[in-house]
Coordinates of C-alpha atoms (C1' of nucleotides) in Angstrom, one line a residue:
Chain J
X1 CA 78.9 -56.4 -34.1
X2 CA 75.3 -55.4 -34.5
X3 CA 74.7 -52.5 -32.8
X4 CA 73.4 -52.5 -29.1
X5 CA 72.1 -49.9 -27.4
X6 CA 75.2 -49.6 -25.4
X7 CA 76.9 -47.9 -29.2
X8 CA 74.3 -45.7 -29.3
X9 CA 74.1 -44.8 -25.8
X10 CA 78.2 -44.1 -26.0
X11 CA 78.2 -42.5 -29.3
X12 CA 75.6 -40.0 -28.1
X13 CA 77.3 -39.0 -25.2
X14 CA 80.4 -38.9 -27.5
X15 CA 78.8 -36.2 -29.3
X16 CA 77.2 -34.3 -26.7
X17 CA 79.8 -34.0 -24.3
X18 CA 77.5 -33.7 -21.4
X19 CA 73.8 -34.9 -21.6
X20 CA 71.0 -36.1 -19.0
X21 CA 70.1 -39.3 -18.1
X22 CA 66.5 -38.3 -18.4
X23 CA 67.3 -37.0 -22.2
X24 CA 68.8 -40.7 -22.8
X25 CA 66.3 -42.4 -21.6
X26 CA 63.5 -40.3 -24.3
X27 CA 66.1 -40.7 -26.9
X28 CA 66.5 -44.7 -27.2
X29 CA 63.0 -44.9 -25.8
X30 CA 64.0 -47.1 -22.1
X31 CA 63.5 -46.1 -19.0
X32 CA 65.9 -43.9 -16.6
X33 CA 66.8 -46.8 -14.7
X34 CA 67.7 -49.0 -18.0
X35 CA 70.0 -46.2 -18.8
X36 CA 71.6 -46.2 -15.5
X37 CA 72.7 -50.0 -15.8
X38 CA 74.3 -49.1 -18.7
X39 CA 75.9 -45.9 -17.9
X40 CA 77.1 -47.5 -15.1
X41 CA 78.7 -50.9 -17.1
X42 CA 80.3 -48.1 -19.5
X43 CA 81.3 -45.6 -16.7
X44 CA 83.1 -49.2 -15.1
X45 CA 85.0 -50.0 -18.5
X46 CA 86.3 -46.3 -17.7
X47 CA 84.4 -45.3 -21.4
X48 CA 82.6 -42.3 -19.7
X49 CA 81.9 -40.5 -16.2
X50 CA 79.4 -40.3 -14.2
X51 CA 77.7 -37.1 -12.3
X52 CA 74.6 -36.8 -10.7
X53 CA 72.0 -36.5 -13.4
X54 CA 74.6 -36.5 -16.3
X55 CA 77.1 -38.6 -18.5
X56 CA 79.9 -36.9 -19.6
X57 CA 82.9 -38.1 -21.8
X58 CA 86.1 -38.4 -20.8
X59 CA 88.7 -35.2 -21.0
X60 CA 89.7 -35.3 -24.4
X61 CA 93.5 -35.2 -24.0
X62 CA 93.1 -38.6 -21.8
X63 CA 93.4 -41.6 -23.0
X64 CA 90.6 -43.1 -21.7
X65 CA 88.9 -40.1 -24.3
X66 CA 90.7 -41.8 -27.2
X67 CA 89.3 -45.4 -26.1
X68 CA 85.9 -44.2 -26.4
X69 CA 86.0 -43.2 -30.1
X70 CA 84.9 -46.2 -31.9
X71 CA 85.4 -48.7 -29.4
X72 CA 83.7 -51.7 -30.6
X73 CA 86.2 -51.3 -33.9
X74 CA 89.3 -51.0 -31.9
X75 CA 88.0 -53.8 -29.5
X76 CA 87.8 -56.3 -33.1
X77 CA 91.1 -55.2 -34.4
X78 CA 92.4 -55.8 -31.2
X79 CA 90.8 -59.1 -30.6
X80 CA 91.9 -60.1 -34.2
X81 CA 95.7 -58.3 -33.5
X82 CA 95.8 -61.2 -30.2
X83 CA 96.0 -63.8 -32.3
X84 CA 99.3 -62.8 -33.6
X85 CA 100.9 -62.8 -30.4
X86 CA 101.8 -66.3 -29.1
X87 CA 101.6 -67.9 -25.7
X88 CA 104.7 -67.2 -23.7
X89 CA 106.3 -64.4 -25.8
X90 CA 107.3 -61.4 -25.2
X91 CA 106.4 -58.2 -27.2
X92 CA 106.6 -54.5 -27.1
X93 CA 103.4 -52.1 -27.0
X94 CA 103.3 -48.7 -27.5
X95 CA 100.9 -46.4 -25.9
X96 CA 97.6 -46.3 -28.5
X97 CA 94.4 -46.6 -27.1
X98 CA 94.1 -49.6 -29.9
X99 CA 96.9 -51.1 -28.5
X100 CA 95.5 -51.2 -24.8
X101 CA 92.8 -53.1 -26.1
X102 CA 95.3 -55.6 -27.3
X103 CA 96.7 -55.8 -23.9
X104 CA 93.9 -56.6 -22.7
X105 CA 92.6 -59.2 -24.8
X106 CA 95.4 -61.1 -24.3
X107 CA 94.9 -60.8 -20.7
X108 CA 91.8 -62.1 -21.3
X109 CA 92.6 -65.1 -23.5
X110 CA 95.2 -65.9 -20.2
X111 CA 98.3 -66.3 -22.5
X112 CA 101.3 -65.5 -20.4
X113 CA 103.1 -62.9 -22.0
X114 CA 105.3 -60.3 -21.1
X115 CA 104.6 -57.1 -22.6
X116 CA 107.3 -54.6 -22.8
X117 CA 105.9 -50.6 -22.9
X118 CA 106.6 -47.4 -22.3
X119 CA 103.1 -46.6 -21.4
X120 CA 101.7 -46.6 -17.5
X121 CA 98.2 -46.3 -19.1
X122 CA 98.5 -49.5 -20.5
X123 CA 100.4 -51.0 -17.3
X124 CA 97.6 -50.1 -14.7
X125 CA 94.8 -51.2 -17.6
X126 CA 96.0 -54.7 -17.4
X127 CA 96.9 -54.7 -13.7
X128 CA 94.2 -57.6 -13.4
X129 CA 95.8 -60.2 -15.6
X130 CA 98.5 -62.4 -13.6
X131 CA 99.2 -64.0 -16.6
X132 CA 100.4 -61.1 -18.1
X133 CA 103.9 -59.6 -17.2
X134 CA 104.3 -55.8 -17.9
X135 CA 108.1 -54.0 -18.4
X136 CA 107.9 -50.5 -18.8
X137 CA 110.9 -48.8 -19.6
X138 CA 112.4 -45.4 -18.0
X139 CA 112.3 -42.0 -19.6
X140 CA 110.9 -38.5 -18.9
X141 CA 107.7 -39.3 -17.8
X142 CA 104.3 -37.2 -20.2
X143 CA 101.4 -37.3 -17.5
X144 CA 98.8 -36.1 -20.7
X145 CA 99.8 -39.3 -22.3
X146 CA 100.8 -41.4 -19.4
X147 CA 103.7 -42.1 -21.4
X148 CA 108.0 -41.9 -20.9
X149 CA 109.6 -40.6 -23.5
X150 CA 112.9 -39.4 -24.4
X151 CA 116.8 -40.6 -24.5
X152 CA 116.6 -42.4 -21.2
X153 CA 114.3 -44.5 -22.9
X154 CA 116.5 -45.5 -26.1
X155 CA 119.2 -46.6 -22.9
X156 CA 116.7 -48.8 -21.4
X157 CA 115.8 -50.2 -24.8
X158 CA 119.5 -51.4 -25.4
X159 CA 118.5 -54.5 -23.0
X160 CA 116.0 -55.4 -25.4
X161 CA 115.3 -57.7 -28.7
X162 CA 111.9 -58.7 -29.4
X163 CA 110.2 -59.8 -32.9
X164 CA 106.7 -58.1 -32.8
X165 CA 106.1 -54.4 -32.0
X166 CA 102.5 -53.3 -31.8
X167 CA 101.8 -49.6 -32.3
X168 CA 99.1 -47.0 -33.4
X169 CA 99.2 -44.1 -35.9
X170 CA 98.1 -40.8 -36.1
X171 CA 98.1 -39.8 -39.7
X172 CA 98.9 -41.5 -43.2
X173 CA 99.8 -40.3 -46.2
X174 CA 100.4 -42.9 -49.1
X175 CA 103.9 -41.6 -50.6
X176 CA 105.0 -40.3 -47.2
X177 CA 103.7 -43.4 -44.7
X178 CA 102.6 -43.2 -41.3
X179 CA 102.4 -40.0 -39.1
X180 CA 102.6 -39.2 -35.3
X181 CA 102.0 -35.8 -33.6
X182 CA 104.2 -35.4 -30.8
X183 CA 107.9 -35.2 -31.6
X184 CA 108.9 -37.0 -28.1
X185 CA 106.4 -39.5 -28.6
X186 CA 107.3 -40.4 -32.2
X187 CA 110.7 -40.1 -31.9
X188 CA 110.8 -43.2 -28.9
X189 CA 108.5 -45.2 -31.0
X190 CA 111.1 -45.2 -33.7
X191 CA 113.8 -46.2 -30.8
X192 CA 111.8 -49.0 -29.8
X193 CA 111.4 -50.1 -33.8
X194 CA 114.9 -50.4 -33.8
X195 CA 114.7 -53.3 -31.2
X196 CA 112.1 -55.0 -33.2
X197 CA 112.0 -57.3 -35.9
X198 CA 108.3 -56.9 -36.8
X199 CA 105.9 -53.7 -36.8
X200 CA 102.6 -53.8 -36.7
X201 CA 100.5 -51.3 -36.9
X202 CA 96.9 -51.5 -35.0
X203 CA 94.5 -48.3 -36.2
X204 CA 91.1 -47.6 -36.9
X205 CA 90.3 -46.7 -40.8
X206 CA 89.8 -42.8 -39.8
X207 CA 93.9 -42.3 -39.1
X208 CA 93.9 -43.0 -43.2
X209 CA 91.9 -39.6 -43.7
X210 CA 94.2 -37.8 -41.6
X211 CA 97.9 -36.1 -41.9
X212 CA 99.9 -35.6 -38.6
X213 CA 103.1 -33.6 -38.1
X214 CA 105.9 -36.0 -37.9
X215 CA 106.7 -39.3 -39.9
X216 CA 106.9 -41.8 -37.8
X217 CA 107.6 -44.6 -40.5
X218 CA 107.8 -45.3 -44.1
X219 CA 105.6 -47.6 -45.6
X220 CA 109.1 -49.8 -46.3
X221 CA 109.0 -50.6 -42.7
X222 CA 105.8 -51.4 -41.6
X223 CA 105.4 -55.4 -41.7
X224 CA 101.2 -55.6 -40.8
X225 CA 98.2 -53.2 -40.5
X226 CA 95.3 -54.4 -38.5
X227 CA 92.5 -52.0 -39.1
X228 CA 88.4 -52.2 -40.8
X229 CA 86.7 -52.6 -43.6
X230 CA 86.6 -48.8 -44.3
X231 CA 89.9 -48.2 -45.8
X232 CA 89.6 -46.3 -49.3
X233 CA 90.2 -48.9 -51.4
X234 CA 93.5 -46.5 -53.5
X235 CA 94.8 -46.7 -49.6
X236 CA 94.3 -50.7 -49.1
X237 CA 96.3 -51.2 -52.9
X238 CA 98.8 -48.7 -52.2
X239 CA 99.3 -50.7 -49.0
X240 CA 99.7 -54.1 -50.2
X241 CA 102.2 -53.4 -52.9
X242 CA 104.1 -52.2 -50.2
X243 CA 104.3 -55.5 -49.3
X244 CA 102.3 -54.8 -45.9
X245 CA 100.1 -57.6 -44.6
X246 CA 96.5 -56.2 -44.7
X247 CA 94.2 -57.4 -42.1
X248 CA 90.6 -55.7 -42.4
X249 CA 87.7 -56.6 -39.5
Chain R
X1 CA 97.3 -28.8 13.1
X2 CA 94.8 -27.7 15.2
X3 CA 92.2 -30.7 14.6
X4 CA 89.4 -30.0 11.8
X5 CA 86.4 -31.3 11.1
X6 CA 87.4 -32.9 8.4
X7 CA 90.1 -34.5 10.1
X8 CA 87.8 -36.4 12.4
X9 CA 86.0 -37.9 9.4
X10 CA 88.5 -39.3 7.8
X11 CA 89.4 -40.9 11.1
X12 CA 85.9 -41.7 11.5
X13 CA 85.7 -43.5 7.9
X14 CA 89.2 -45.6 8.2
X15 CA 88.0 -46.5 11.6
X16 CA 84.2 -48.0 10.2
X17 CA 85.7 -48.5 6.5
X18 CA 82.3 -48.1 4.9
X19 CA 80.0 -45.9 7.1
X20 CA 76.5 -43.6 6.0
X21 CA 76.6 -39.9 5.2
X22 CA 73.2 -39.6 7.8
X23 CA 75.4 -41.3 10.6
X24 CA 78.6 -39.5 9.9
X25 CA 76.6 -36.2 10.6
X26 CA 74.9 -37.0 13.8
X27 CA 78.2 -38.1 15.3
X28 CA 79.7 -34.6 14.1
X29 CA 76.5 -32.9 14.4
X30 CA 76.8 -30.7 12.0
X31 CA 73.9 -30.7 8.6
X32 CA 74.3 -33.4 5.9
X33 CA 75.0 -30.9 3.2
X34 CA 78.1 -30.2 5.2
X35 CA 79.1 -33.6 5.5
X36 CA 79.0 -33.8 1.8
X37 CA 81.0 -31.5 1.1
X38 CA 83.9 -32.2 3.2
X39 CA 83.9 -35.8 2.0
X40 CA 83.8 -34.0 -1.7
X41 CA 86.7 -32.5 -0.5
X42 CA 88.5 -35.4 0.9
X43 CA 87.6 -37.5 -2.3
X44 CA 89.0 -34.8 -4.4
X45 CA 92.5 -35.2 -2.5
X46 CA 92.4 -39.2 -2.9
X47 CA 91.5 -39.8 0.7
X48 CA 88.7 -41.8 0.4
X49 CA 86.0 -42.9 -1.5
X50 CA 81.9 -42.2 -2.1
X51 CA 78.7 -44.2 -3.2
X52 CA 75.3 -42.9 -2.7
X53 CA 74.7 -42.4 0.2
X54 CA 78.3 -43.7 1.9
X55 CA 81.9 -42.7 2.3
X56 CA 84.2 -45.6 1.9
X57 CA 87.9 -46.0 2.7
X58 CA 90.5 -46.8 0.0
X59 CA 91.5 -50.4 -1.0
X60 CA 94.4 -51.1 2.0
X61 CA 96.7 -52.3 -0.2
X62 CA 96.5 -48.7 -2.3
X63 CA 98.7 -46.3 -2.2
X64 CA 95.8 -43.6 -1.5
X65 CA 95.1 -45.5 1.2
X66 CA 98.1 -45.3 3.0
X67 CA 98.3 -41.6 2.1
X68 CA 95.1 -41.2 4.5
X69 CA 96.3 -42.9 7.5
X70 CA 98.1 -40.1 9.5
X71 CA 97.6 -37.5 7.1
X72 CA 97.9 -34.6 8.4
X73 CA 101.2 -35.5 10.5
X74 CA 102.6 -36.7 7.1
X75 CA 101.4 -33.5 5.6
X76 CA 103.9 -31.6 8.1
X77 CA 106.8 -33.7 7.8
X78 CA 106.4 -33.5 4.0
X79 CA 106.4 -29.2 4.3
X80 CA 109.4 -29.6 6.5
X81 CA 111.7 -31.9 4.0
X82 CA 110.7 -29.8 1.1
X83 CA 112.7 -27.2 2.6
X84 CA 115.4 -29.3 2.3
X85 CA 115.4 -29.2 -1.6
X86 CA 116.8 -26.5 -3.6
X87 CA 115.7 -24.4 -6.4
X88 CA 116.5 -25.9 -9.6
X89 CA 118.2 -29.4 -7.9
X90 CA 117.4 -32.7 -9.2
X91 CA 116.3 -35.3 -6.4
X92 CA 115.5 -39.1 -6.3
X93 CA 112.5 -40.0 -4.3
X94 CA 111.4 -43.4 -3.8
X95 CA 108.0 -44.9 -3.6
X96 CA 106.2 -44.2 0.1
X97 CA 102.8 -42.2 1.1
X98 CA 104.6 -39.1 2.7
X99 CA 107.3 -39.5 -0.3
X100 CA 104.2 -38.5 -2.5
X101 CA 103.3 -35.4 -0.2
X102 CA 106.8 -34.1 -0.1
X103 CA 106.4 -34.3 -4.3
X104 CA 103.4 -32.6 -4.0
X105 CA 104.5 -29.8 -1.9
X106 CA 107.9 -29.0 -4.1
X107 CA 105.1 -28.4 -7.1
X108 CA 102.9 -26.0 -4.9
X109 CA 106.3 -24.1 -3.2
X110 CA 107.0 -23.4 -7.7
X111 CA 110.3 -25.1 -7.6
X112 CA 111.6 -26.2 -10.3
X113 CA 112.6 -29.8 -9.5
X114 CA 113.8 -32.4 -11.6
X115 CA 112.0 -35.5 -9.8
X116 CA 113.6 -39.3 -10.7
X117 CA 111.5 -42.2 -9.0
X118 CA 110.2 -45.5 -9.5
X119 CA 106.7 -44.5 -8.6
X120 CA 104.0 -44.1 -11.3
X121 CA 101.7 -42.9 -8.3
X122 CA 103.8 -39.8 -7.7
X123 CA 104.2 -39.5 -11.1
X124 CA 100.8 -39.0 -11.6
X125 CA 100.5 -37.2 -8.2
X126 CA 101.9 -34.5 -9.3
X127 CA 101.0 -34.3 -12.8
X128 CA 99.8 -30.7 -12.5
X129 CA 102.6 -29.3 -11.6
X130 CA 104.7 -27.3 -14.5
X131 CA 107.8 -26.5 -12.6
X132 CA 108.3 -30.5 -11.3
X133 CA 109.8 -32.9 -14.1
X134 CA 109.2 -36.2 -13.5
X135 CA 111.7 -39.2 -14.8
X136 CA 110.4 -42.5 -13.8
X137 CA 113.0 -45.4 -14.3
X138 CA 112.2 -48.3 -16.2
X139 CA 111.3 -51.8 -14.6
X140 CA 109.0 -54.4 -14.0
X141 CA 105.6 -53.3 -13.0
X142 CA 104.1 -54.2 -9.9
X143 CA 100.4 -53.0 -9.8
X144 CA 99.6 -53.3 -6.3
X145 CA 101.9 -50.4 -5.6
X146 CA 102.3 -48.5 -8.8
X147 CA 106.1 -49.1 -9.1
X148 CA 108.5 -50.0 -11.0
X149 CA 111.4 -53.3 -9.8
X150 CA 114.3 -55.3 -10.4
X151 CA 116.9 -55.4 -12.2
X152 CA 116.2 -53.5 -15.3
X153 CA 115.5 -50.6 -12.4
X154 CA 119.3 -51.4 -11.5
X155 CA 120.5 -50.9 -15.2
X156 CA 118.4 -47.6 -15.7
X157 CA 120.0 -46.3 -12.5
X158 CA 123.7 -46.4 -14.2
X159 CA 123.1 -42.7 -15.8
X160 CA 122.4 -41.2 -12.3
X161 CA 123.8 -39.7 -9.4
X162 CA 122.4 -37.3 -7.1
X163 CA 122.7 -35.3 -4.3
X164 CA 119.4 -36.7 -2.4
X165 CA 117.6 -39.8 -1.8
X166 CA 114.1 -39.4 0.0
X167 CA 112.8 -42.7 1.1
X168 CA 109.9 -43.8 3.2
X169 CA 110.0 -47.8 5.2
X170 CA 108.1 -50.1 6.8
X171 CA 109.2 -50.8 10.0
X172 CA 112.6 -50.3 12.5
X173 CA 114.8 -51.9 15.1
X174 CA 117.4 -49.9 16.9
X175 CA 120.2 -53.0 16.5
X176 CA 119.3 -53.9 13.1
X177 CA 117.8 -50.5 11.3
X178 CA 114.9 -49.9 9.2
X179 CA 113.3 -52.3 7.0
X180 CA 111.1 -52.8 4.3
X181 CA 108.1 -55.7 3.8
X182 CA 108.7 -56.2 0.2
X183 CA 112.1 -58.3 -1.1
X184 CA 111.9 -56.2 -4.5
X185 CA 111.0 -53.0 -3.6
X186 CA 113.5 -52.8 -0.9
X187 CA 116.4 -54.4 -3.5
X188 CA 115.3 -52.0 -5.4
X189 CA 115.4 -48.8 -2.9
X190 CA 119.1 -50.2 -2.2
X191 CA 120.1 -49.8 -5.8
X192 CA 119.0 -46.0 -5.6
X193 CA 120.6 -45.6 -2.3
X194 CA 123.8 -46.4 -4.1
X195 CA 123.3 -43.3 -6.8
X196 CA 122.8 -41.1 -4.3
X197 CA 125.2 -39.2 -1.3
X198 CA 122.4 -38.4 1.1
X199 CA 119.4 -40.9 2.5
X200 CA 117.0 -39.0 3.9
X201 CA 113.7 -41.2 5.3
X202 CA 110.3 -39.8 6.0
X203 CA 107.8 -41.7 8.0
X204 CA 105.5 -40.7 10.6
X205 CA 106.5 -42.0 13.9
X206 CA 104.3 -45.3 14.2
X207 CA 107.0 -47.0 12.0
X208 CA 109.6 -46.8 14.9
X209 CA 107.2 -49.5 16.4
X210 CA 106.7 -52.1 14.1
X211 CA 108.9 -54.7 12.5
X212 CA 109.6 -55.4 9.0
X213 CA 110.9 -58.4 7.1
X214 CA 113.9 -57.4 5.0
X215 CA 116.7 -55.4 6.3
X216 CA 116.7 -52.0 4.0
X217 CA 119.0 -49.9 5.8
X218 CA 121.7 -49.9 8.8
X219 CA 121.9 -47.2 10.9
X220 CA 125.2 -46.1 9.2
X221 CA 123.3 -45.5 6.1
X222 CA 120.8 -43.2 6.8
X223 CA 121.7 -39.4 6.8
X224 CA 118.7 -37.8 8.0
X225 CA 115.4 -38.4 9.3
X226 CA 112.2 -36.3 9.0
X227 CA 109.7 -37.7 11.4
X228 CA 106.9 -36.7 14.3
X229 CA 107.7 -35.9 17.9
X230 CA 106.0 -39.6 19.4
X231 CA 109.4 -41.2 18.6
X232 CA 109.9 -43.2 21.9
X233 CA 113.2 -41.0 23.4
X234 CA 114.7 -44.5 23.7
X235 CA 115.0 -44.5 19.9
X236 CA 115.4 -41.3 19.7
X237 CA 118.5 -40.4 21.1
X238 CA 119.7 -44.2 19.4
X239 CA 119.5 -42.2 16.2
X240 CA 121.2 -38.9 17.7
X241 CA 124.0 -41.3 18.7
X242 CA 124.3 -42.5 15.1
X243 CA 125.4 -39.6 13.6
X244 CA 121.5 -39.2 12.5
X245 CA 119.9 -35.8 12.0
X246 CA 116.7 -36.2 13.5
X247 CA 113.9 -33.3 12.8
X248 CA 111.0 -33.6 14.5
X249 CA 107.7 -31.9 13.5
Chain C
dC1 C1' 83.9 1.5 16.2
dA2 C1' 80.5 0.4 12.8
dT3 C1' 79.7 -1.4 8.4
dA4 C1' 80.7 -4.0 4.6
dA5 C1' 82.3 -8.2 2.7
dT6 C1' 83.7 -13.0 3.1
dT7 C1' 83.2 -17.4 4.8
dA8 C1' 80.9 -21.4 6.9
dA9 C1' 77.1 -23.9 7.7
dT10 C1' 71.9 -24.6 7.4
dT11 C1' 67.4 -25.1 5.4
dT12 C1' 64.6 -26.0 1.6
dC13 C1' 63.4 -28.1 -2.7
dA14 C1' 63.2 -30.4 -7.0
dT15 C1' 65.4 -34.2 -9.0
dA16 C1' 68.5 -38.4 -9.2
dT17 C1' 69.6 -42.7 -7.1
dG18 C1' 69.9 -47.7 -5.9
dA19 C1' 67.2 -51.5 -4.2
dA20 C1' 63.6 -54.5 -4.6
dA21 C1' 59.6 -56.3 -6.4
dC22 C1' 57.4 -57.2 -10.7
dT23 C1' 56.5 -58.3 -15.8
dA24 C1' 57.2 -60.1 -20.3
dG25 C1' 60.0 -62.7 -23.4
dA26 C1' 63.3 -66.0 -24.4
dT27 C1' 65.7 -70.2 -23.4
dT28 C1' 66.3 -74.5 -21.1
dT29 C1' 64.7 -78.7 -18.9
dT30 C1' 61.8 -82.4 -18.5
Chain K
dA1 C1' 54.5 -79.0 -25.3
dA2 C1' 54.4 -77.6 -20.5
dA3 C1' 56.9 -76.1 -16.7
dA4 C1' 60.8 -74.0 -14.9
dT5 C1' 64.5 -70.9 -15.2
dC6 C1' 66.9 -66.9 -16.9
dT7 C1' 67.2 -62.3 -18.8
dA8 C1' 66.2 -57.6 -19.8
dG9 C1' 63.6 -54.2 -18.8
dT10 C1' 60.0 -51.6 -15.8
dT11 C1' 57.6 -49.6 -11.8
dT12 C1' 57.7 -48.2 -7.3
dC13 C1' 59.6 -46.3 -3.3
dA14 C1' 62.4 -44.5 0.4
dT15 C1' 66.4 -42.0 0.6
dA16 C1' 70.5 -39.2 -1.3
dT17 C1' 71.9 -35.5 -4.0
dG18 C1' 73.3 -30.8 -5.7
dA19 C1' 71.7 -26.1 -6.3
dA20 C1' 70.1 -22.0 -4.3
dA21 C1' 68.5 -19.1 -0.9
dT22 C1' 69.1 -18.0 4.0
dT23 C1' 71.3 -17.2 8.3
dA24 C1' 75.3 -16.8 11.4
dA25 C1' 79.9 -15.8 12.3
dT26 C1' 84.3 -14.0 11.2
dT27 C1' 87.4 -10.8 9.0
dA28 C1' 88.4 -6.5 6.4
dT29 C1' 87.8 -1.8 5.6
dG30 C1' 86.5 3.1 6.0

DNA sequence: CATAATTAATTTCATATGAAACTAGATTTT
DNA sequence: AAAATCTAGTTTCATATGAAATTAATTATG
């Protein structure tokens, strides 16, 4: 976890949007050429693009956008999250950026698993892993997302019975519970809940500071949170006399 | 049709596979700054690929590259199909290269097109494209070509039924029919085929030639055909005399 | 028909790029 | 502890790149 120059180098270009190489290299005080490697490693985990002279981030309704913000986090709660899942099960994911980072840690680690999701983001992210097994179910398909959505989904879901469901958040409020932002999306997370015995939510601590616009679930039935060490600690207390199993990284 | 510029260099580049910007424009004799851009141009559309200094083809076993093999003949026979679709009808199309074009000109022709397929490729294709909606059924995920199988694919097909099928294949035999090269994509092709009163196929005219390894369709099947005029007239009049509409562009 | 306005390609130039050789520090081997 | 190997970063260099200005060719317009 301690820093490398590879944070700093991603959270500057986080903030600037669009910078040059040569400004980089003054700023963390390497050469152009250092930078370059790096760009390039970040540019190949699909954190940022590349243009001559420049780094830019990734279009903010993309995915690939969301992955970026606070990456090293989401890669720990993920990498802690993997450990939950056992070799040869099968589990559902939903579409979080959090949650692709799951997917592919367990891809990593080589356990065979079959993930069931309805996100093609995820699918394509893990395409390398033969060990892994990816279902994604049918619906209306949301290219900003890279996500199906909708009633076909709930159909395709009937098939389905699994005991751990891994999703992400988008807001929190501590009488209300968890929040998404898109109606569609929220509403097929709930479907796939249903098919479920276990929910787990994977977020970074920011989602706590924020509302969204559409419950997505009570605080009744969310079964673990993996998230970090930030969470106000009136948030982490509320949490666990919900009876919600709090993991902090 | 009349043969571009650009044209020849994508030939050029799927010939070589990996070939330099310098060489590329002393064969077309034209500046380097002009080369550059049309291969800017050409990368933009998915049709090949750059590094510094080089323009690459696509991974063979991508979709993309199949898309740039033929182009511009599966460009035409994509324009004429799309005529075949009407305002405001809802079509399945199944996986193939020119099946992707014909997409993409339905969202440039405005149409407003309900699209159901089992390819996250054309999903994403045509992503831009307001009037097109997009349901992809649900399935297991095979990464090499972006689509979904088996017999969750089968289940999700229950709620359907169409007027139009648009299909693509692999190979043909005037005896046996057309066939496909993969056991689940061409299972799952004849699950569709059943949803749907009208098969129409779409393949340049090289496919007449070549053999495949699992029966897709008989003869009887196939309702139309959309395909170039270098059908050998051996096969050609075959069709005719199978109650086949054959258009020719 | 002439002139203006687009469009296509070229030349020029300052800067970015990847490759390779090099250097200093850290880690392993003996 | 000395030598050997590995790693991270740098310097150097020949070439590629995008931007802008220029020229040539085509199409529109009065």
């Amino acid at each position: 976890m301690n820093r490398s120059r590879t944070d700093d180098l991603l959270e500057i270009v986080n903030q600037k949007r669009k910078i040059e190489v040569t400004k980089l290299a003054e700023i963390l005080k390497v050469s152009r050429v250092t930078v370059r490697k790096d760009l390039n490693a970040l540019e190949e985990k699909g954190l940022l693009q590349r243009q001559h002279g420049y780094a830019i981030i990734n279009n903010p309704d993309d995915l690939s956008y969301r992955l970026a913000q606070n990456y090293q986090v989401k890669l720990e709660i993920a990498k802690k999250a993997a450990e939950l899942v056992k070799d040869q099960s099968i589990i559902m994911i939903e579409s979080g950026s959090t949650c692709a980072l799951l997917a592919q840690q367990l891809g990593k680690q080589g356990k065979k698993v079959t993930i069931i999701t309805i996100s093609y983001f995820i699918a394509n992210y893990v395409a390398a892993y033969e060990n892994l097994n990816v279902i994604v179910l049918g619906g209306a398909y949301q290219p900003s997302s890279q996500v199906v959505v909708g009633p076909l989904v709930r159909q395709t879901l009937q098939e389905f019975r699994v005991q751990q469901l891994f999703i992400g958040t988008d807001g929190f409020d501590l009488q209300m519970g968890f929040f998404g932002n898109d109606i569609m999306r929220t509403e097929t997370v709930q479907s796939m809940a249903e098919k479920a015995s276990e929910l787990i939510i994977l977020t970074d601590s920011s989602k706590f500071q924020k509302m969204g616009s559409i419950r997505q679930f009570t605080l009744a039935e969310v079964n673990q949170i993996y998230t970090d060490k930030e969470v106000p600690p009136a948030i982490k207390t509320g949490l666990e006399s919900n009876n919600i199993q709090l993991h902090l990284v």
